[in-house]
Coordinates of C-alpha atoms and ligand atoms in Angstrom, one line a residue:
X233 CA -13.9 -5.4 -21.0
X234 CA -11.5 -3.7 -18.7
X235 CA -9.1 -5.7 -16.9
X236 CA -9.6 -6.0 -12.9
X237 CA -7.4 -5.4 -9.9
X238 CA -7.5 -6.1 -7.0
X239 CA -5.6 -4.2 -4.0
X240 CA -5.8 -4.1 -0.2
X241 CA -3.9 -2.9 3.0
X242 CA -3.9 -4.8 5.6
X243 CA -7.2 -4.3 8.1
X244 CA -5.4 -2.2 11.3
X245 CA -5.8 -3.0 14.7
X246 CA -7.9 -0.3 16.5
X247 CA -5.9 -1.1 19.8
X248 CA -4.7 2.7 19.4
X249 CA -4.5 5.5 17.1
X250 CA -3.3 5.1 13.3
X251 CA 0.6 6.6 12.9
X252 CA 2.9 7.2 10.2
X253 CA 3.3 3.4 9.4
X254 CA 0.0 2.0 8.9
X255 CA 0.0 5.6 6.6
X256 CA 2.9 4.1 4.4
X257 CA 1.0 1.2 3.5
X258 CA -2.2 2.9 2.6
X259 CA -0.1 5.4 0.4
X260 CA 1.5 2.3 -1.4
X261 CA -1.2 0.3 -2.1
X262 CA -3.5 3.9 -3.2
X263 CA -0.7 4.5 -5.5
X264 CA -1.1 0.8 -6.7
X265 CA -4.6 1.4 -7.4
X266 CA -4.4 5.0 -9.2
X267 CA -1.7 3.8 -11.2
X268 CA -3.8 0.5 -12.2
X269 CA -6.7 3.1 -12.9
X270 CA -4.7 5.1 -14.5
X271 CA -3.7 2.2 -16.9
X272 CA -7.1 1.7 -17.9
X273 CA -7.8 -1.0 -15.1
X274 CA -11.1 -1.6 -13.6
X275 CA -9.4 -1.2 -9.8
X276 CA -11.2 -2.6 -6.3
X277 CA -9.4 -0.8 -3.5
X278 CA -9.9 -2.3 0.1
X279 CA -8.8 -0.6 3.6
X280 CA -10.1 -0.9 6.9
X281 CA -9.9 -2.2 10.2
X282 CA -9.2 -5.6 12.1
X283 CA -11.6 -5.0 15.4
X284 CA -12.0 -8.3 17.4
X285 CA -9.4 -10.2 19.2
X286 CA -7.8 -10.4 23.2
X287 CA -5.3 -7.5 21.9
X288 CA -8.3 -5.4 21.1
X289 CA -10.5 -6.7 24.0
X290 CA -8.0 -5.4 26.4
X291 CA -7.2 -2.0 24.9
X292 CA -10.9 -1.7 25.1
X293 CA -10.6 -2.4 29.0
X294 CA -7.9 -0.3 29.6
X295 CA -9.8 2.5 28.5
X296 CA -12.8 1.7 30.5
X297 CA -14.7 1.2 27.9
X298 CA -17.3 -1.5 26.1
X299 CA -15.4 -3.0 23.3
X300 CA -17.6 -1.9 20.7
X301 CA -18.2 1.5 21.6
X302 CA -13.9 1.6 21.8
X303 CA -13.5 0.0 18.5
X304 CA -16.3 2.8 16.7
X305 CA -13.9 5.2 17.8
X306 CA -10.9 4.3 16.8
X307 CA -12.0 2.9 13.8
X308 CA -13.3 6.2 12.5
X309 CA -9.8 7.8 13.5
X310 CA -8.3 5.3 10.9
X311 CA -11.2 6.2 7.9
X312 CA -10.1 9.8 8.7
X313 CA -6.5 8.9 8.4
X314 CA -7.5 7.4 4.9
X315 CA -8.9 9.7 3.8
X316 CA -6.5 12.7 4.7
X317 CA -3.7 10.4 3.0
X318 CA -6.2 11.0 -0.2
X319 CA -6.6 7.3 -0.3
X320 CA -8.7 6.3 -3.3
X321 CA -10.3 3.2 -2.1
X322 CA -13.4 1.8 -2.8
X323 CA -14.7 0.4 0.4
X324 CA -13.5 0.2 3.9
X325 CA -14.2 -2.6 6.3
X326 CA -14.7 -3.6 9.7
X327 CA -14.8 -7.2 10.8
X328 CA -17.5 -5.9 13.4
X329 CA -19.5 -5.9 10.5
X330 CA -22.5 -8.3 10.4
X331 CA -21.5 -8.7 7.2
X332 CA -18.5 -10.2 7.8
X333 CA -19.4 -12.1 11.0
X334 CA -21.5 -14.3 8.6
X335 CA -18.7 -14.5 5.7
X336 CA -16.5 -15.7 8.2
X337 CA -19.0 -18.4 9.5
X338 CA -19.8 -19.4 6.3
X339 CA -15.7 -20.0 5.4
X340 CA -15.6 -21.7 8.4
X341 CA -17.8 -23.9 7.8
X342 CA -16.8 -24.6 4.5
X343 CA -13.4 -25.9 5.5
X344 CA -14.8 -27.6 8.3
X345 CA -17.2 -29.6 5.9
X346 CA -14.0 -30.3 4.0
X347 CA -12.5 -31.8 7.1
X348 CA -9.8 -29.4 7.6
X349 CA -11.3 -28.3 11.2
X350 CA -11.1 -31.1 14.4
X351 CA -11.8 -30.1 18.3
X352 CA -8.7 -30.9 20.3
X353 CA -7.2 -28.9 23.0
X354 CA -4.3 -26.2 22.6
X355 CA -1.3 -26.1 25.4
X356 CA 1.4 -23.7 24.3
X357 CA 2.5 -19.8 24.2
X358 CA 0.9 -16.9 23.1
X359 CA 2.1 -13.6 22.6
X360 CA -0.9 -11.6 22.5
X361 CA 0.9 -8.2 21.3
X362 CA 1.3 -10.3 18.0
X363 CA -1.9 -12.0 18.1
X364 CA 0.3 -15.0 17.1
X365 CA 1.2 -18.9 18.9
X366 CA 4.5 -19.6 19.1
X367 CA 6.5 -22.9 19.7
X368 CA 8.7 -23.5 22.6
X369 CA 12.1 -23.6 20.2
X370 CA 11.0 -20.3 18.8
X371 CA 11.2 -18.0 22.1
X372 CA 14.0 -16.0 23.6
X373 CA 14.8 -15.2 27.3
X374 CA 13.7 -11.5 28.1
X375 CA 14.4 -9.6 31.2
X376 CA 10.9 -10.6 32.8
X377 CA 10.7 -14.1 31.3
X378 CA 10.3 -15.5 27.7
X379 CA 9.8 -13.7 24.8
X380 CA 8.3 -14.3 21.3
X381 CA 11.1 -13.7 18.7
X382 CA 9.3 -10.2 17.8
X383 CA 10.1 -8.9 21.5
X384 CA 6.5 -9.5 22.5
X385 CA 5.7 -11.2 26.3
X386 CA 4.0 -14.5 26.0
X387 CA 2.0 -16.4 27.7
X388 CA 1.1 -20.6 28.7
X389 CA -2.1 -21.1 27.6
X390 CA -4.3 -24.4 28.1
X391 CA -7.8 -24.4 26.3
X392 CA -10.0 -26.2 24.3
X393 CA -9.6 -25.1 20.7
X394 CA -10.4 -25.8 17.4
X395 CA -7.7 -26.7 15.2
X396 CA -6.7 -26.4 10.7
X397 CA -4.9 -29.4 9.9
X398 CA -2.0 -27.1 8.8
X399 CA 0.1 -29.6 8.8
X400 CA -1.4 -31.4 6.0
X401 CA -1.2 -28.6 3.8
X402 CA 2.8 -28.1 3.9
X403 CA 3.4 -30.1 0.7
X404 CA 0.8 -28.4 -1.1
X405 CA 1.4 -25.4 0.1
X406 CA 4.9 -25.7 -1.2
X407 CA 3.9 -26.5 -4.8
X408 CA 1.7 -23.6 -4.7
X409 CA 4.5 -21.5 -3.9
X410 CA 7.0 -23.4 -6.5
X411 CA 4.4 -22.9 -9.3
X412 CA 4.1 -18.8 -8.8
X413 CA 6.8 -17.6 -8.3
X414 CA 5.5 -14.0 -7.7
X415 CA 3.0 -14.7 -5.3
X416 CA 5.3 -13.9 -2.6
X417 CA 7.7 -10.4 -2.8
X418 CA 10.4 -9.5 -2.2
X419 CA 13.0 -12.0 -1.5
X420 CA 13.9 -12.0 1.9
X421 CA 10.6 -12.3 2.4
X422 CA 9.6 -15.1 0.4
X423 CA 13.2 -17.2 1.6
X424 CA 11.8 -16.6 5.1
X425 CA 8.5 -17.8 4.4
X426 CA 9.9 -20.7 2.9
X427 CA 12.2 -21.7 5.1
X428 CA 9.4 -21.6 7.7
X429 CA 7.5 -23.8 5.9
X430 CA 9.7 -26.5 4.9
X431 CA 10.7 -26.5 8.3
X432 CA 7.7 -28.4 9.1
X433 CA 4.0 -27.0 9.9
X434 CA 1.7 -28.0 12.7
X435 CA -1.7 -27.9 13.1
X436 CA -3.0 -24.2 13.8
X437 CA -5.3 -23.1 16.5
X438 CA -8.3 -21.5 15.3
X439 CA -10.2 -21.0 18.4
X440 CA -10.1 -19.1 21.7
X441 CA -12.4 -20.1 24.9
X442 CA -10.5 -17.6 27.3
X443 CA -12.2 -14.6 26.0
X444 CA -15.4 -13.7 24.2
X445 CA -14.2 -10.8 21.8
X446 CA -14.7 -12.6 18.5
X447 CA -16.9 -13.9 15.7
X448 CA -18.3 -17.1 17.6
X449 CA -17.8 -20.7 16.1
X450 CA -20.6 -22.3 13.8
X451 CA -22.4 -24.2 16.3
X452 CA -20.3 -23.9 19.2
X453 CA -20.6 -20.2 20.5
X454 CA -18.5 -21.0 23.9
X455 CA -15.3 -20.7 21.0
X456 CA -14.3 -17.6 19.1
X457 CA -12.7 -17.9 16.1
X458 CA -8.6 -17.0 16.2
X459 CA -8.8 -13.2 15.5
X460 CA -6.3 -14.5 12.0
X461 CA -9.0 -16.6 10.7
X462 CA -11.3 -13.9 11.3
X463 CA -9.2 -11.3 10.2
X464 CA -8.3 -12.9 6.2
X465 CA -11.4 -13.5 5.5
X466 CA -12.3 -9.9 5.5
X467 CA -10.5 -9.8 1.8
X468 CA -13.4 -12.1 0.8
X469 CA -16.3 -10.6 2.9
X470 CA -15.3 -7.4 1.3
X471 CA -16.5 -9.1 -2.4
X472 CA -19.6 -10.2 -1.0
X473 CA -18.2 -13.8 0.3
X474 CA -20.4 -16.0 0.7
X475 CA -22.3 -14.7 -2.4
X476 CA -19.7 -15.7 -5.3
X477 CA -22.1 -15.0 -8.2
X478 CA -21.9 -12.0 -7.9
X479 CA -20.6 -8.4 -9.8
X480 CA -18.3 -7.8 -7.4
X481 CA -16.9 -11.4 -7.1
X482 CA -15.4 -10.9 -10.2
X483 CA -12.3 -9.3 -8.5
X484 CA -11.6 -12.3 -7.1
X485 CA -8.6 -13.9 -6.7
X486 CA -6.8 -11.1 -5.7
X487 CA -3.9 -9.0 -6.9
X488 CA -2.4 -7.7 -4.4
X489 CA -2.2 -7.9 -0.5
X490 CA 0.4 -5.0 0.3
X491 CA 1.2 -6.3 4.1
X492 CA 4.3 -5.0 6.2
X493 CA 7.0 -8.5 6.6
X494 CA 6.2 -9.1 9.7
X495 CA 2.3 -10.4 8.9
X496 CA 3.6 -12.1 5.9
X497 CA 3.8 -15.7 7.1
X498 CA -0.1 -14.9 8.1
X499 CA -0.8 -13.9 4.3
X500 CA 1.3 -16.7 2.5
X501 CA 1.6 -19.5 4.7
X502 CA -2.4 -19.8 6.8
X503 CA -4.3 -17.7 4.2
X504 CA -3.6 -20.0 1.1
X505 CA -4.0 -23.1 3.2
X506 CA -7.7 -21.4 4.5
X507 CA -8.8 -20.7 1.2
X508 CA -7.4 -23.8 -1.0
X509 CA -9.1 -25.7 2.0
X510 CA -12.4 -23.5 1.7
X511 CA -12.3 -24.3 -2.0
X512 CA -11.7 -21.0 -3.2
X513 CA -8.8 -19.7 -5.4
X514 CA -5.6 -18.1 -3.2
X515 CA -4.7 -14.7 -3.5
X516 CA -2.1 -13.7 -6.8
X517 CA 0.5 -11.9 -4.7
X518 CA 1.6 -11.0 -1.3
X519 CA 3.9 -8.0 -1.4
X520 CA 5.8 -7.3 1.9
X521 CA 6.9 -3.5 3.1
X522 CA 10.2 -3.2 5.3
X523 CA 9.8 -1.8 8.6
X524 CA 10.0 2.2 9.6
X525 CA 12.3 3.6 12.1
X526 CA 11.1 7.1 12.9
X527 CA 15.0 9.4 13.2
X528 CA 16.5 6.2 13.3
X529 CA 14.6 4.8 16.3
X530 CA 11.7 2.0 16.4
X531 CA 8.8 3.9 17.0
X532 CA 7.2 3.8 20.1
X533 CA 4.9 5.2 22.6
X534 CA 7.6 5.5 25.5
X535 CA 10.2 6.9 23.3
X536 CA 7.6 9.9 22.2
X537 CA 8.5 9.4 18.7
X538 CA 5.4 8.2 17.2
X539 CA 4.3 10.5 13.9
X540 CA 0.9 11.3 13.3
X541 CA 0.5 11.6 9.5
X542 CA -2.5 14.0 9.6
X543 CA -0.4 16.8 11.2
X544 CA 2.5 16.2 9.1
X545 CA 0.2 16.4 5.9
X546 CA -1.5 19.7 7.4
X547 CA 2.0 21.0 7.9
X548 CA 4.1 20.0 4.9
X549 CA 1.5 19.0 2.6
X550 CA 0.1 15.4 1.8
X551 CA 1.8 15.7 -1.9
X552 CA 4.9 16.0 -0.1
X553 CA 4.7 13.1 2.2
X554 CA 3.2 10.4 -0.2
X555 CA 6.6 11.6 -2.3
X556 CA 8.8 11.1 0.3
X557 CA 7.2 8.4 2.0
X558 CA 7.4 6.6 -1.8
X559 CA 10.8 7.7 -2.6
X560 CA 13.0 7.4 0.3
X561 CA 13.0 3.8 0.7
X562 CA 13.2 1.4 -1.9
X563 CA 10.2 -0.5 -1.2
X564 CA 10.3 -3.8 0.3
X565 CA 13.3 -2.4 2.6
X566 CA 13.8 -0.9 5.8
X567 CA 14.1 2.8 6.1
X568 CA 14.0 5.3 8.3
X569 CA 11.7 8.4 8.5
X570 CA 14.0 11.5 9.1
X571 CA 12.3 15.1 8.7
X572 CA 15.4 16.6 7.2
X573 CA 15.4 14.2 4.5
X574 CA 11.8 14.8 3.9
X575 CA 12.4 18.8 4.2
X576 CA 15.6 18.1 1.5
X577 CA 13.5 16.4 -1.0
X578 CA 10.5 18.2 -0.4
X579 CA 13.3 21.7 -1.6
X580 CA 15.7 19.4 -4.0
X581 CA 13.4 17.0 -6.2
X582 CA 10.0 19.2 -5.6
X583 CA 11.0 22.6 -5.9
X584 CA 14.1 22.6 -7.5
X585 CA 14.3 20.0 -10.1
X586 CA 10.3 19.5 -11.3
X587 CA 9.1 22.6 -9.8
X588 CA 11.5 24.7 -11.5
X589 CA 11.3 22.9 -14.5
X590 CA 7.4 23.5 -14.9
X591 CA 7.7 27.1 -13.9
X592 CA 10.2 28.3 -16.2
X593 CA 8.8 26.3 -19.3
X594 CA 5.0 27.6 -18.4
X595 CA 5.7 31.3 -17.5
X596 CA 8.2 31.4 -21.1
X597 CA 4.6 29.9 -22.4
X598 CA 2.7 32.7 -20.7
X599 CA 4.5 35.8 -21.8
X600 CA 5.8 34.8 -25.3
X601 CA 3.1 32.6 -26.4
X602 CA 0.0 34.5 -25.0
X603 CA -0.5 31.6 -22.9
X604 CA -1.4 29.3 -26.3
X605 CA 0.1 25.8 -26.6
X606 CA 2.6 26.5 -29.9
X607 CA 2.6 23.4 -32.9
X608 CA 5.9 21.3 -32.4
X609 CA 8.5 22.9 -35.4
X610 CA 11.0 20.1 -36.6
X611 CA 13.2 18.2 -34.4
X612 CA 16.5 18.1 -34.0
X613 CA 18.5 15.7 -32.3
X614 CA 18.1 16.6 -28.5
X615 CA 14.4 16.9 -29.4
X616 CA 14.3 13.6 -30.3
X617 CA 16.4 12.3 -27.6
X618 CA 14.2 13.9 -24.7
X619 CA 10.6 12.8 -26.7
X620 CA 11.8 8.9 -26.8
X621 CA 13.0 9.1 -22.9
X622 CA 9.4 10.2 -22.1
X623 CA 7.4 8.2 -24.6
X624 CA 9.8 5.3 -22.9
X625 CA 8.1 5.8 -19.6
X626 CA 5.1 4.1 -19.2
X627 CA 6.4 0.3 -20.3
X628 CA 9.1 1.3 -17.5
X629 CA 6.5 2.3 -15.0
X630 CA 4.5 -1.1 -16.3
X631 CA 7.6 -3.2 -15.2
X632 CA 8.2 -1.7 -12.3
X633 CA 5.0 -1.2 -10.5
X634 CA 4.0 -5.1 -11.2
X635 CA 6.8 -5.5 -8.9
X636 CA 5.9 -2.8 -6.4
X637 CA 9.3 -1.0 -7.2
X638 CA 7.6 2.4 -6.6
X639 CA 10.9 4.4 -5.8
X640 CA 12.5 2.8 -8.6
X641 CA 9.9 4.2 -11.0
X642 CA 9.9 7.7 -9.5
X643 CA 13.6 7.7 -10.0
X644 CA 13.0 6.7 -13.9
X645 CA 10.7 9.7 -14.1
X646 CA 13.3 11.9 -12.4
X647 CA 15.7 10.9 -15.6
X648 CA 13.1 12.5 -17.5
X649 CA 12.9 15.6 -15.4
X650 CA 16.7 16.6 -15.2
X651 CA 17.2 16.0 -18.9
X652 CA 14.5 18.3 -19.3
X653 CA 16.4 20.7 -17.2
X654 CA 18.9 20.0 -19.0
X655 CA 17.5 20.0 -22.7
X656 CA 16.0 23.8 -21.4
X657 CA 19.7 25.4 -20.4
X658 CA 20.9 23.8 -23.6
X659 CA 18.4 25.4 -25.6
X660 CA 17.8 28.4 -23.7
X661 CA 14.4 29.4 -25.4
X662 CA 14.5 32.9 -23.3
X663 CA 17.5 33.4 -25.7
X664 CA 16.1 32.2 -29.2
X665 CA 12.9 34.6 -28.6
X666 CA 14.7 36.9 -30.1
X667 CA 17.0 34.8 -33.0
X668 CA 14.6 32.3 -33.4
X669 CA 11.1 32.8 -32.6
X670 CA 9.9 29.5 -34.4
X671 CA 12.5 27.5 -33.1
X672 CA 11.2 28.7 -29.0
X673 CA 8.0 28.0 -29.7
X674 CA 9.2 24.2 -30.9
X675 CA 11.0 24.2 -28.0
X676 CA 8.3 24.8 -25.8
X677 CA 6.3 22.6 -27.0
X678 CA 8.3 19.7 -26.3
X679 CA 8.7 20.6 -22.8
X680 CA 5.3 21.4 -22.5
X681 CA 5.1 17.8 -23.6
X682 CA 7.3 16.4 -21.5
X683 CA 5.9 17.7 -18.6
X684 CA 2.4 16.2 -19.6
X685 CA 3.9 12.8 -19.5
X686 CA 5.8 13.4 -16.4
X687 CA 2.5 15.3 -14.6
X688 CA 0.5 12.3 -15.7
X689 CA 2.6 9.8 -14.8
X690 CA 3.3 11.2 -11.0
X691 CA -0.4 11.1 -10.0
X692 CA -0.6 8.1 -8.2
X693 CA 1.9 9.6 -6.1
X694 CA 0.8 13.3 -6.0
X695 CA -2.7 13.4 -7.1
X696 CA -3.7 17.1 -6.0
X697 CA -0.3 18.5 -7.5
X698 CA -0.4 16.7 -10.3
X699 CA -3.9 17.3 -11.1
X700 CA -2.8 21.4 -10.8
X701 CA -0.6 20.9 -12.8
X702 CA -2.2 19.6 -15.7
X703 CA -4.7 22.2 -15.5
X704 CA -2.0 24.6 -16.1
X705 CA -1.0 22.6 -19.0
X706 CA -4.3 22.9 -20.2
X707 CA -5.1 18.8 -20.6
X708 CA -9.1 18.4 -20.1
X709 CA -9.8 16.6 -17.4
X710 CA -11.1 13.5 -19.4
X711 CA -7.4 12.9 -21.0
X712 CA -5.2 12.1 -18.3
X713 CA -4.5 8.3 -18.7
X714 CA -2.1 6.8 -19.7
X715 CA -3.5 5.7 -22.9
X716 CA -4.2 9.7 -23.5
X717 CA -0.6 10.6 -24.1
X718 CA -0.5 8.8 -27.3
X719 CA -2.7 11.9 -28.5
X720 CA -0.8 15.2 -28.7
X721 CA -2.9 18.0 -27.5
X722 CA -3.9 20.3 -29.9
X723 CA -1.8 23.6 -30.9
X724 CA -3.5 26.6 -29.6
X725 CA -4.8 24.7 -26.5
X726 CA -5.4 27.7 -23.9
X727 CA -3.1 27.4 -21.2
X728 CA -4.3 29.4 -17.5
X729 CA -2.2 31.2 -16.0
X730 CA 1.0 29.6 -14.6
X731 CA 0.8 29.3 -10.6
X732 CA 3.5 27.3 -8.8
X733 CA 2.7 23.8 -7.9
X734 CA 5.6 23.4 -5.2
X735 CA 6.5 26.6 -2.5
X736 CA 9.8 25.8 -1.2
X737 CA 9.5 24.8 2.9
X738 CA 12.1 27.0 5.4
X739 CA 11.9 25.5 8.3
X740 CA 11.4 27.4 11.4
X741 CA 14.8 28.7 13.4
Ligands
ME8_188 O1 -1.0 -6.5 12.0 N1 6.7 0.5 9.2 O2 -2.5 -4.8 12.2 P1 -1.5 -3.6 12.7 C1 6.1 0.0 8.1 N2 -4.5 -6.4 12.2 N3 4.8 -0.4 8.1 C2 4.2 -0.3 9.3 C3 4.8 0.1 10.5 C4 6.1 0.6 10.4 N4 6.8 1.1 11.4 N5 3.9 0.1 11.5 C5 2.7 -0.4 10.9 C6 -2.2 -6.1 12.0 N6 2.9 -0.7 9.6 C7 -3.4 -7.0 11.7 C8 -3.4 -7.2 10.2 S1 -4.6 -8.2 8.0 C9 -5.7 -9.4 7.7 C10 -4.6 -8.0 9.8 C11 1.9 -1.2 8.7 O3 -2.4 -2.5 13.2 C12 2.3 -2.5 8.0 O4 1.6 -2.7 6.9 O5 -0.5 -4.1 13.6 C13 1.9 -3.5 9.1 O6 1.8 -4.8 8.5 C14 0.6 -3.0 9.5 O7 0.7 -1.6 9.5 C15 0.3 -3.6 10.9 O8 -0.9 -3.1 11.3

């Protein structure tokens, strides 16, 4: 049996239109899955969106408009979004769902039977931007009053509410985290979370009377359920929660909840503690992206500099924005989105290095070896040298992609790529056409090799490229995993004609 995975974005807000950073997640955690597939995993893929809550609510009202009728709408601008990102998932979801209105009700009620839920009354600040309570200690003094520690206005809020005895799940929580070390990435992350924790937890409110957009309380509809509690348990409704017998169960606990750092406390710290408390297995791993400046700025609706990822797709091309996106920032940092540094890879690492690379290798293929793949002649020392630097690739990949180092393991595939340029200036098969015919095609054939591997591994980044250029190497569609590379392709393979996989971009004067 196939091993499982299990990956997810987080479930967006509809409050307004997806950008370039809910995009960057979605790209991550599709080339998390396709690599997983790839690998010969059996991969469950979830994306979608996050629909109830005040934040919501009022977006909803400032646009005149009935909340559900607002969230349709911008909930099919995000499936679009996914989908022109060429994001591979399996299922999207929307916590309007009555689907998930139950699952949540049913997890609810399970931690309430456990006696993790009491009735009390909550008096404190919340910042509604953030969905998010915050204590007194924790706020800073803004121009117009107090402020959250994210920047977000709060408000005093008295209500009846429901509330998780957090509280009594620090210690436990804190030998969860002590027994797997991995569940929380990366570091500054996880010392955060930490810290927050052994800090001391109170008890969290779960429930809102002040406003009605929510999944209402088992047996007491005057509450709603805190949008958070409502919003986690979409990773289980997705699996068919409550139904755990189930095919699709089987995923279950799962591998990876790509979130950007600033929800991480609501993944590691209230999730674990919901589903320990619900009697159901917490997630393996939490992996936090770094926040995106857009030309250096935050990115923001007053400054004008918000990206829309669609039109930068139709313009530069989505195989060129899931690379750069992946291979700018080490991921798990901060970075910045800057369009010159997309253009400069986009020309530089594209074009030049791989693009060049596959062009002149397939056209010497095309004119001297009537477009047939040649047998591999004997090796000599270089040849051997470039050969173990590919077949070193996937256990790299392995190791660095269970730790979500994606630009880390496109830079070990660009190794491979400039000492392939490399190894083909050295050898310079144009030249031994005509003193060593044999010895070009042996040539060839490595690099036509080579750029198998390479092209194979790079589709979780660049699926549509990647798939072209396979088909120009002429590997059949049902050999490109991983697991496929151990099995040369057979000499006089046909080979199509070559086409180029990257144009060069000149930007407009
Ligand atoms: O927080 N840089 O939804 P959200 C990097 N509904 N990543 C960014 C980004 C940026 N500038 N902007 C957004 C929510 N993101 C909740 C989640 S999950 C159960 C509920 C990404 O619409 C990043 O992944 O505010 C961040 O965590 C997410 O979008 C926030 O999306």
């Amino acid at each position: 049996m196939k091993p499982t995975y299990y990956v997810t974005t987080p479930i967006y807000y509809v409050n307004g239109a997806p950008h370039i950073g809910h995009a960057y997640t979605t790209i991550a955690a599709d080339v998390m899955a396709r690599w997983k597939r790839l690998d010969g995993c059996e991969v469950f893929f979830l994306t979608g969106t996050d629909e109830h809550g005040q934040k919501v609510e009022k977006a909803a009202a400032d646009a005149g408009m009935a909340p559900q009728e607002f969230v349709d709408g911008i909930s099919a601008q995000f499936q679009a979004m996914t989908r022109r990102m060429g994001a591979s998932n399996d299922a999207f979801i929307r916590t309007t769902e009555p689907r998930h209105i139950a699952s949540c009700a049913a997890l609810w009620q399970r931690v309430a039977d456990a006696g993790d839920i009491y009735l009390g009354g909550y008096e404190g600040w919340y910042a509604v931007r953030d969905e998010a309570f915050y204590g007194a200690d924790e706020l800073i003094d803004g121009p117009h009053g107090k402020l959250a520690p994210t920047g977000a206005p709060v408000e005093w809020v008295t209500e009846p509410s429901y509330f998780f005895r957090l509280k009594s799940w620090q210690d436990r929580l804190l030998a969860f985290y002590h027994a797997n070390p991995d569940f929380l990435a990366p570091s500054s992350t996880r010392n955060e979370v930490l810290s927050f924790v052994r800090g001391g937890l109170e008890d969290l409110s779960i429930s809102r009377t002040s406003f009605a957009w929510g999944v209402p309380v088992p047996g007491d509809p005057a509450h709603v359920m805190y949008v958070w509690f409502d919003a986690l348990t979409n990773y289980i409704t997705a699996l068919g929660y409550p139904a755990t017998d189930t095919d699709l169960w089987r995923f279950w606990p799962a591998d990876l909840h790509l979130v950007g750092k600033e929800i991480a406390r609501f993944h590691t710290v209230f999730w674990p503690a919901f589903l320990m408390a619900g009697g159901i297995a917490p997630p393996r791993r939490v992996f936090a992206n770094g926040w995106l400046t857009i030309e250096g700025e935050k990115m923001s609706k007053s400054i004008g500099n918000v990206i829309d990822p669609m039109a930068l797709a139709d313009e530069l091309g989505l195989d060129a924005v899931r690379f750069y996106l992946m291979r700018e920032v080490p991921f798990g940092n901060d970075g910045n989105y800057s369009r010159r540094a997309l253009v400069g890879r986009l020309n530089g690492e594209l074009a030049n290095d791989f693009g060049n690379l596959a062009q002149r290798s397939l056209s010497l293929l095309a004119k001297n070896c009537d477009g047939l793949l040649p047998a591999s002649g004997p090796a000599t020392e270089d040849d051997a040298a470039l050969r173990a630097m590919a077949a070193a690739l996937p256990d790299m990949l392995r190791a660095r992609l269970d730790r979500q180092a994606i630009g880390d393991a496109i830079e070990d595939v660009w190794k491979v790529i400039r000492a392939g340029n490399a190894y083909i200036d050295k050898q310079a098969p144009w030249a031994l056409r005509k003193t060593d015919f044999a010895r070009m095609e042996s040539v060839l054939r490595l690099l036509a090799d080579v750029l198998r591997a390479v092209a194979t591994m790079l589709q979780p980044v660049m699926p549509d490229a990647m798939g072209r250029m396979l088909d120009q190497l002429g590997v059949p569609t049902d050999a490109r995993m991983l697991a496929d590379l151990a099995f040369p392709l057979p000499a006089g393979t046909h080979l199509p004609p070559p086409a180029g996989v990257f144009p060069r971009y000149v930007e407009a004067a």
